[in-house]
Amino acid sequence: MDSFRPLLAIGTLSAVLALGFFCGVPTHCVQLPNGLNIGKQALIDLSRPYFRPDIVPKFDNGKSLLPGDAWPFYATETTVYGLALEADPDNDFWFAWREDTGLVLKVENAALYEELISEAGTPLGNKGVRGVDSHIVMMELQRRPEYVNQTCRTRWIVVGTGDL
């Protein structure tokens, strides 16, 4: 029996690490009232300088809504919208997301995009400043008591867009 203890310990540790790798780990984030979270895209992003991940809007399972940072970025009670920045400026896109419509790109459906923006309401965490990115919105919201010490799932590692 004693000879199996090291194997049992290694097997248990491997199972816990594999579960954490595939399901993600809890990290600090902001849980928005519209159903999305703002937080790190992953703990490590192998496609970015110094492997520092972007702060992105993401779902509860840790999957990102966007391929990277957004500038400007707005989060309201019902909607998240702004300009998603890609590595290539020719691929940047204006987006809006609401729970009932999902992700809407301005180039694909301009009328619905404009409707979502007009119905969005007052931005959270922008302090009246237009043109801030998702990092600033997250920082500002984390200063409010209702968003302090919130956590959500975050992937361990992403390469590029994180399989969007």
Tab-separated table of N, CA, C and O in Angstrom, residues 32-122:
chain	number	residue	atom	x	y	z
A	32	LEU	N	-20.133	42.602	-14.498
A	32	LEU	CA	-21.032	43.667	-14.929
A	32	LEU	C	-22.497	43.254	-14.778
A	32	LEU	O	-22.825	42.072	-14.900
A	33	PRO	N	-23.385	44.218	-14.570
A	33	PRO	CA	-24.808	43.893	-14.470
A	33	PRO	C	-25.403	43.371	-15.778
A	33	PRO	O	-26.459	42.755	-15.774
A	34	ASN	N	-24.717	43.580	-16.910
A	34	ASN	CA	-25.244	43.120	-18.203
A	34	ASN	C	-24.913	41.654	-18.496
A	34	ASN	O	-25.266	41.145	-19.549
A	35	GLY	N	-24.220	40.962	-17.603
A	35	GLY	CA	-23.948	39.538	-17.789
A	35	GLY	C	-22.525	39.200	-18.192
A	35	GLY	O	-22.140	38.035	-18.176
A	36	LEU	N	-21.734	40.185	-18.571
A	36	LEU	CA	-20.324	39.942	-18.908
A	36	LEU	C	-19.439	40.301	-17.731
A	36	LEU	O	-19.873	40.933	-16.774
A	37	ASN	N	-18.179	39.903	-17.832
A	37	ASN	CA	-17.159	40.269	-16.860
A	37	ASN	C	-16.065	41.046	-17.581
A	37	ASN	O	-15.862	40.862	-18.781
A	38	ILE	N	-15.347	41.875	-16.854
A	38	ILE	CA	-14.147	42.517	-17.390
A	38	ILE	C	-12.983	41.986	-16.574
A	38	ILE	O	-12.985	42.099	-15.342
A	39	GLY	N	-12.023	41.378	-17.255
A	39	GLY	CA	-10.878	40.826	-16.555
A	39	GLY	C	-9.792	40.420	-17.525
A	39	GLY	O	-9.903	40.636	-18.731
A	40	LYS	N	-8.755	39.801	-16.987
A	40	LYS	CA	-7.640	39.358	-17.826
A	40	LYS	C	-8.105	38.295	-18.799
A	40	LYS	O	-8.905	37.434	-18.460
A	41	GLN	N	-7.564	38.366	-20.010
A	41	GLN	CA	-7.884	37.371	-21.027
A	41	GLN	C	-7.319	36.011	-20.620
A	41	GLN	O	-7.921	34.981	-20.880
A	42	ALA	N	-6.159	36.008	-19.974
A	42	ALA	CA	-5.512	34.795	-19.479
A	42	ALA	C	-4.463	35.223	-18.462
A	42	ALA	O	-4.201	36.418	-18.295
A	43	LEU	N	-3.874	34.273	-17.784
A	43	LEU	CA	-2.766	34.626	-16.891
A	43	LEU	C	-1.521	34.967	-17.695
A	43	LEU	O	-0.767	35.862	-17.340
A	44	ILE	N	-1.322	34.241	-18.808
A	44	ILE	CA	-0.166	34.456	-19.676
A	44	ILE	C	-0.642	34.492	-21.123
A	44	ILE	O	-1.358	33.604	-21.563
A	45	ASP	N	-0.239	35.526	-21.855
A	45	ASP	CA	-0.557	35.627	-23.282
A	45	ASP	C	0.757	35.560	-24.048
A	45	ASP	O	1.542	36.510	-24.036
A	46	LEU	N	0.999	34.442	-24.696
A	46	LEU	CA	2.277	34.213	-25.366
A	46	LEU	C	2.495	35.074	-26.599
A	46	LEU	O	3.594	35.113	-27.131
A	47	SER	N	1.470	35.781	-27.069
A	47	SER	CA	1.623	36.602	-28.264
A	47	SER	C	1.858	38.081	-27.938
A	47	SER	O	1.953	38.891	-28.844
A	48	ARG	N	1.948	38.441	-26.660
A	48	ARG	CA	2.092	39.845	-26.274
A	48	ARG	C	3.442	40.100	-25.616
A	48	ARG	O	4.051	39.185	-25.068
A	49	PRO	N	3.899	41.353	-25.641
A	49	PRO	CA	5.159	41.685	-24.978
A	49	PRO	C	5.100	41.355	-23.484
A	49	PRO	O	4.092	41.630	-22.831
A	50	TYR	N	6.159	40.782	-22.981
A	50	TYR	CA	6.274	40.386	-21.576
A	50	TYR	C	5.176	39.417	-21.149
A	50	TYR	O	4.927	39.243	-19.966
A	51	PHE	N	4.476	38.837	-22.106
A	51	PHE	CA	3.414	37.850	-21.866
A	51	PHE	C	2.262	38.415	-21.025
A	51	PHE	O	1.526	37.662	-20.409
A	52	ARG	N	2.110	39.735	-21.008
A	52	ARG	CA	1.045	40.363	-20.215
A	52	ARG	C	-0.264	40.326	-20.993
A	52	ARG	O	-0.341	40.831	-22.108
A	53	PRO	N	-1.304	39.770	-20.410
A	53	PRO	CA	-2.578	39.646	-21.124
A	53	PRO	C	-3.347	40.965	-21.172
A	53	PRO	O	-3.127	41.859	-20.358
A	54	ASP	N	-4.254	41.054	-22.132
A	54	ASP	CA	-5.162	42.190	-22.222
A	54	ASP	C	-6.264	42.053	-21.186
A	54	ASP	O	-6.590	40.959	-20.741
A	55	ILE	N	-6.856	43.180	-20.844
A	55	ILE	CA	-8.082	43.208	-20.042
A	55	ILE	C	-9.225	43.277	-21.046
A	55	ILE	O	-9.281	44.195	-21.863
A	56	VAL	N	-10.112	42.288	-21.010
A	56	VAL	CA	-11.154	42.165	-22.022
A	56	VAL	C	-12.503	41.870	-21.375
A	56	VAL	O	-12.564	41.359	-20.265
A	57	PRO	N	-13.587	42.163	-22.090
A	57	PRO	CA	-14.880	41.641	-21.642
A	57	PRO	C	-14.926	40.154	-21.943
A	57	PRO	O	-14.479	39.715	-23.003
A	58	LYS	N	-15.420	39.369	-20.985
A	58	LYS	CA	-15.440	37.921	-21.174
A	58	LYS	C	-16.657	37.312	-20.495
A	58	LYS	O	-17.305	37.936	-19.658
A	59	PHE	N	-16.934	36.070	-20.872
A	59	PHE	CA	-18.066	35.338	-20.341
A	59	PHE	C	-17.685	34.644	-19.038
A	59	PHE	O	-16.511	34.585	-18.680
A	60	ASP	N	-18.663	34.074	-18.350
A	60	ASP	CA	-18.409	33.401	-17.080
A	60	ASP	C	-17.463	32.216	-17.203
A	60	ASP	O	-16.756	31.881	-16.270
A	61	ASN	N	-17.432	31.572	-18.371
A	61	ASN	CA	-16.550	30.423	-18.559
A	61	ASN	C	-15.103	30.833	-18.865
A	61	ASN	O	-14.247	29.988	-19.062
A	62	GLY	N	-14.832	32.132	-18.942
A	62	GLY	CA	-13.481	32.629	-19.190
A	62	GLY	C	-13.188	32.959	-20.635
A	62	GLY	O	-12.153	33.548	-20.946
A	63	LYS	N	-14.074	32.605	-21.548
A	63	LYS	CA	-13.842	32.888	-22.971
A	63	LYS	C	-14.056	34.373	-23.243
A	63	LYS	O	-15.026	34.975	-22.811
A	64	SER	N	-13.141	34.964	-24.010
A	64	SER	CA	-13.182	36.395	-24.307
A	64	SER	C	-14.242	36.724	-25.351
A	64	SER	O	-14.447	35.960	-26.296
A	65	LEU	N	-14.871	37.869	-25.192
A	65	LEU	CA	-15.794	38.378	-26.197
A	65	LEU	C	-15.012	38.921	-27.387
A	65	LEU	O	-15.438	38.806	-28.524
A	66	LEU	N	-13.845	39.518	-27.113
A	66	LEU	CA	-13.022	40.189	-28.126
A	66	LEU	C	-11.655	39.532	-28.241
A	66	LEU	O	-11.204	38.884	-27.311
A	67	PRO	N	-10.969	39.750	-29.352
A	67	PRO	CA	-9.637	39.185	-29.508
A	67	PRO	C	-8.570	39.894	-28.682
A	67	PRO	O	-7.479	39.384	-28.512
A	68	GLY	N	-8.859	41.068	-28.159
A	68	GLY	CA	-7.878	41.809	-27.376
A	68	GLY	C	-8.500	43.045	-26.771
A	68	GLY	O	-9.694	43.075	-26.484
A	69	ASP	N	-7.689	44.069	-26.592
A	69	ASP	CA	-8.110	45.305	-25.951
A	69	ASP	C	-9.147	46.039	-26.793
A	69	ASP	O	-9.286	45.795	-27.989
A	70	ALA	N	-9.872	46.935	-26.153
A	70	ALA	CA	-10.845	47.784	-26.851
A	70	ALA	C	-10.586	49.236	-26.456
A	70	ALA	O	-10.355	49.541	-25.294
A	71	TRP	N	-10.614	50.122	-27.458
A	71	TRP	CA	-10.392	51.550	-27.235
A	71	TRP	C	-11.160	52.325	-28.277
A	71	TRP	O	-10.826	52.182	-29.445
A	72	PRO	N	-12.137	53.077	-27.990
A	72	PRO	CA	-12.729	53.276	-26.674
A	72	PRO	C	-13.572	52.072	-26.266
A	72	PRO	O	-13.973	51.261	-27.107
A	73	PHE	N	-13.821	51.974	-24.966
A	73	PHE	CA	-14.595	50.865	-24.412
A	73	PHE	C	-15.636	51.423	-23.459
A	73	PHE	O	-15.329	52.250	-22.613
A	74	TYR	N	-16.871	50.978	-23.632
A	74	TYR	CA	-17.969	51.426	-22.774
A	74	TYR	C	-18.730	50.218	-22.259
A	74	TYR	O	-19.029	49.295	-23.018
A	75	ALA	N	-19.038	50.229	-20.976
A	75	ALA	CA	-19.871	49.201	-20.361
A	75	ALA	C	-21.023	49.906	-19.670
A	75	ALA	O	-20.810	50.857	-18.908
A	76	THR	N	-22.248	49.478	-19.954
A	76	THR	CA	-23.428	50.055	-19.322
A	76	THR	C	-24.177	48.949	-18.587
A	76	THR	O	-23.741	47.803	-18.562
A	77	GLU	N	-25.315	49.283	-18.025
A	77	GLU	CA	-26.135	48.299	-17.316
A	77	GLU	C	-26.578	47.163	-18.246
A	77	GLU	O	-26.796	46.051	-17.798
A	78	THR	N	-26.723	47.446	-19.536
A	78	THR	CA	-27.258	46.447	-20.467
A	78	THR	C	-26.298	46.053	-21.585
A	78	THR	O	-26.462	44.993	-22.172
A	79	THR	N	-25.323	46.897	-21.902
A	79	THR	CA	-24.559	46.746	-23.139
A	79	THR	C	-23.069	46.977	-22.914
A	79	THR	O	-22.671	47.732	-22.036
A	80	VAL	N	-22.258	46.324	-23.734
A	80	VAL	CA	-20.822	46.594	-23.828
A	80	VAL	C	-20.564	46.955	-25.280
A	80	VAL	O	-21.028	46.268	-26.189
A	81	TYR	N	-19.822	48.054	-25.521
A	81	TYR	CA	-19.555	48.448	-26.904
A	81	TYR	C	-18.271	49.249	-27.001
A	81	TYR	O	-17.730	49.715	-25.999
A	82	GLY	N	-17.761	49.376	-28.227
A	82	GLY	CA	-16.547	50.140	-28.456
A	82	GLY	C	-15.849	49.682	-29.731
A	82	GLY	O	-16.466	49.098	-30.618
A	83	LEU	N	-14.543	49.933	-29.781
A	83	LEU	CA	-13.714	49.563	-30.923
A	83	LEU	C	-12.734	48.485	-30.469
A	83	LEU	O	-11.895	48.730	-29.603
A	84	ALA	N	-12.850	47.293	-31.034
A	84	ALA	CA	-11.955	46.189	-30.701
A	84	ALA	C	-10.672	46.333	-31.499
A	84	ALA	O	-10.711	46.481	-32.720
A	85	LEU	N	-9.557	46.300	-30.809
A	85	LEU	CA	-8.258	46.479	-31.452
A	85	LEU	C	-7.610	45.138	-31.732
A	85	LEU	O	-7.497	44.293	-30.860
A	86	GLU	N	-7.186	44.962	-32.952
A	86	GLU	CA	-6.472	43.754	-33.373
A	86	GLU	C	-4.996	44.108	-33.557
A	86	GLU	O	-4.604	45.266	-33.479
A	87	ALA	N	-4.185	43.110	-33.828
A	87	ALA	CA	-2.767	43.351	-34.087
A	87	ALA	C	-2.583	44.159	-35.367
A	87	ALA	O	-1.676	44.971	-35.482
A	88	ASP	N	-3.453	43.955	-36.329
A	88	ASP	CA	-3.412	44.665	-37.603
A	88	ASP	C	-4.535	45.707	-37.613
A	88	ASP	O	-5.707	45.346	-37.523
A	89	PRO	N	-4.217	47.014	-37.705
A	89	PRO	CA	-5.256	48.054	-37.665
A	89	PRO	C	-6.334	47.902	-38.738
A	89	PRO	O	-7.435	48.404	-38.580
A	90	ASP	N	-6.035	47.202	-39.820
A	90	ASP	CA	-7.049	46.982	-40.849
A	90	ASP	C	-8.146	46.024	-40.381
A	90	ASP	O	-9.193	45.926	-41.003
A	91	ASN	N	-7.892	45.289	-39.300
A	91	ASN	CA	-8.864	44.326	-38.788
A	91	ASN	C	-9.652	44.836	-37.584
A	91	ASN	O	-10.464	44.107	-37.031
A	92	ASP	N	-9.388	46.067	-37.128
A	92	ASP	CA	-10.132	46.628	-36.010
A	92	ASP	C	-11.612	46.710	-36.374
A	92	ASP	O	-11.968	46.894	-37.532
A	93	PHE	N	-12.490	46.569	-35.377
A	93	PHE	CA	-13.917	46.612	-35.678
A	93	PHE	C	-14.718	47.222	-34.531
A	93	PHE	O	-14.395	47.058	-33.370
A	94	TRP	N	-15.773	47.956	-34.904
A	94	TRP	CA	-16.727	48.504	-33.941
A	94	TRP	C	-17.705	47.408	-33.580
A	94	TRP	O	-18.225	46.708	-34.451
A	95	PHE	N	-17.952	47.239	-32.287
A	95	PHE	CA	-18.803	46.156	-31.826
A	95	PHE	C	-19.772	46.654	-30.762
A	95	PHE	O	-19.557	47.683	-30.124
A	96	ALA	N	-20.837	45.904	-30.586
A	96	ALA	CA	-21.765	46.100	-29.474
A	96	ALA	C	-22.244	44.712	-29.059
A	96	ALA	O	-22.454	43.844	-29.903
A	97	TRP	N	-22.380	44.499	-27.758
A	97	TRP	CA	-22.876	43.227	-27.243
A	97	TRP	C	-23.964	43.499	-26.217
A	97	TRP	O	-23.810	44.344	-25.335
A	98	ARG	N	-25.054	42.799	-26.382
A	98	ARG	CA	-26.118	42.808	-25.383
A	98	ARG	C	-26.597	41.373	-25.264
A	98	ARG	O	-26.577	40.623	-26.247
A	99	GLU	N	-27.018	40.987	-24.086
A	99	GLU	CA	-27.354	39.585	-23.839
A	99	GLU	C	-28.404	39.038	-24.796
A	99	GLU	O	-28.305	37.915	-25.277
A	100	ASP	N	-29.397	39.840	-25.143
A	100	ASP	CA	-30.464	39.344	-26.007
A	100	ASP	C	-30.087	39.298	-27.491
A	100	ASP	O	-30.702	38.577	-28.265
A	101	THR	N	-29.066	40.060	-27.906
A	101	THR	CA	-28.680	40.077	-29.323
A	101	THR	C	-27.334	39.401	-29.574
A	101	THR	O	-27.049	39.021	-30.705
A	102	GLY	N	-26.504	39.306	-28.557
A	102	GLY	CA	-25.157	38.770	-28.740
A	102	GLY	C	-24.246	39.832	-29.349
A	102	GLY	O	-24.539	41.029	-29.295
A	103	LEU	N	-23.151	39.406	-29.941
A	103	LEU	CA	-22.172	40.319	-30.530
A	103	LEU	C	-22.665	40.824	-31.884
A	103	LEU	O	-23.018	40.039	-32.750
A	104	VAL	N	-22.695	42.150	-32.026
A	104	VAL	CA	-23.116	42.786	-33.277
A	104	VAL	C	-21.963	43.651	-33.764
A	104	VAL	O	-21.463	44.505	-33.024
A	105	LEU	N	-21.537	43.436	-34.992
A	105	LEU	CA	-20.474	44.238	-35.589
A	105	LEU	C	-21.102	45.319	-36.461
A	105	LEU	O	-22.044	45.050	-37.207
A	106	LYS	N	-20.559	46.525	-36.387
A	106	LYS	CA	-21.110	47.649	-37.135
A	106	LYS	C	-21.068	47.399	-38.640
A	106	LYS	O	-22.006	47.750	-39.352
A	107	VAL	N	-20.005	46.764	-39.128
A	107	VAL	CA	-19.885	46.521	-40.570
A	107	VAL	C	-20.887	45.487	-41.077
A	107	VAL	O	-21.228	45.486	-42.247
A	108	GLU	N	-21.361	44.628	-40.190
A	108	GLU	CA	-22.303	43.585	-40.603
A	108	GLU	C	-23.764	44.006	-40.473
A	108	GLU	O	-24.602	43.566	-41.249
A	109	ASN	N	-24.075	44.833	-39.462
A	109	ASN	CA	-25.460	45.232	-39.229
A	109	ASN	C	-25.472	46.616	-38.580
A	109	ASN	O	-25.671	46.746	-37.367
A	110	ALA	N	-25.261	47.639	-39.386
A	110	ALA	CA	-25.136	49.011	-38.874
A	110	ALA	C	-26.401	49.488	-38.168
A	110	ALA	O	-26.321	50.194	-37.154
A	111	ALA	N	-27.568	49.120	-38.659
A	111	ALA	CA	-28.828	49.579	-38.050
A	111	ALA	C	-28.995	49.017	-36.642
A	111	ALA	O	-29.319	49.758	-35.706
A	112	LEU	N	-28.765	47.728	-36.464
A	112	LEU	CA	-28.879	47.123	-35.136
A	112	LEU	C	-27.797	47.651	-34.208
A	112	LEU	O	-28.043	47.911	-33.022
A	113	TYR	N	-26.592	47.841	-34.736
A	113	TYR	CA	-25.500	48.406	-33.948
A	113	TYR	C	-25.896	49.784	-33.401
A	113	TYR	O	-25.755	50.045	-32.208
A	114	GLU	N	-26.400	50.661	-34.255
A	114	GLU	CA	-26.807	52.001	-33.830
A	114	GLU	C	-27.952	51.945	-32.815
A	114	GLU	O	-27.995	52.731	-31.872
A	115	GLU	N	-28.859	51.001	-32.993
A	115	GLU	CA	-29.968	50.841	-32.052
A	115	GLU	C	-29.450	50.432	-30.668
A	115	GLU	O	-29.881	50.967	-29.645
A	116	LEU	N	-28.523	49.483	-30.634
A	116	LEU	CA	-27.951	49.042	-29.365
A	116	LEU	C	-27.219	50.168	-28.650
A	116	LEU	O	-27.344	50.334	-27.435
A	117	ILE	N	-26.476	50.972	-29.410
A	117	ILE	CA	-25.739	52.094	-28.820
A	117	ILE	C	-26.709	53.133	-28.269
A	117	ILE	O	-26.517	53.661	-27.169
A	118	SER	N	-27.757	53.432	-29.024
A	118	SER	CA	-28.711	54.464	-28.582
A	118	SER	C	-29.495	54.019	-27.347
A	118	SER	O	-29.891	54.844	-26.533
A	119	GLU	N	-29.702	52.713	-27.172
A	119	GLU	CA	-30.444	52.192	-26.021
A	119	GLU	C	-29.534	51.806	-24.851
A	119	GLU	O	-30.030	51.382	-23.807
A	120	ALA	N	-28.233	51.965	-25.005
A	120	ALA	CA	-27.278	51.444	-24.025
A	120	ALA	C	-27.372	52.114	-22.659
A	120	ALA	O	-27.220	51.468	-21.635
A	121	GLY	N	-27.555	53.412	-22.623
A	121	GLY	CA	-27.592	54.109	-21.341
A	121	GLY	C	-26.250	54.713	-20.972
A	121	GLY	O	-25.329	54.798	-21.786
A	122	THR	N	-26.125	55.093	-19.717
A	122	THR	CA	-24.940	55.786	-19.224
A	122	THR	C	-23.790	54.798	-18.979
A	122	THR	O	-23.986	53.777	-18.330
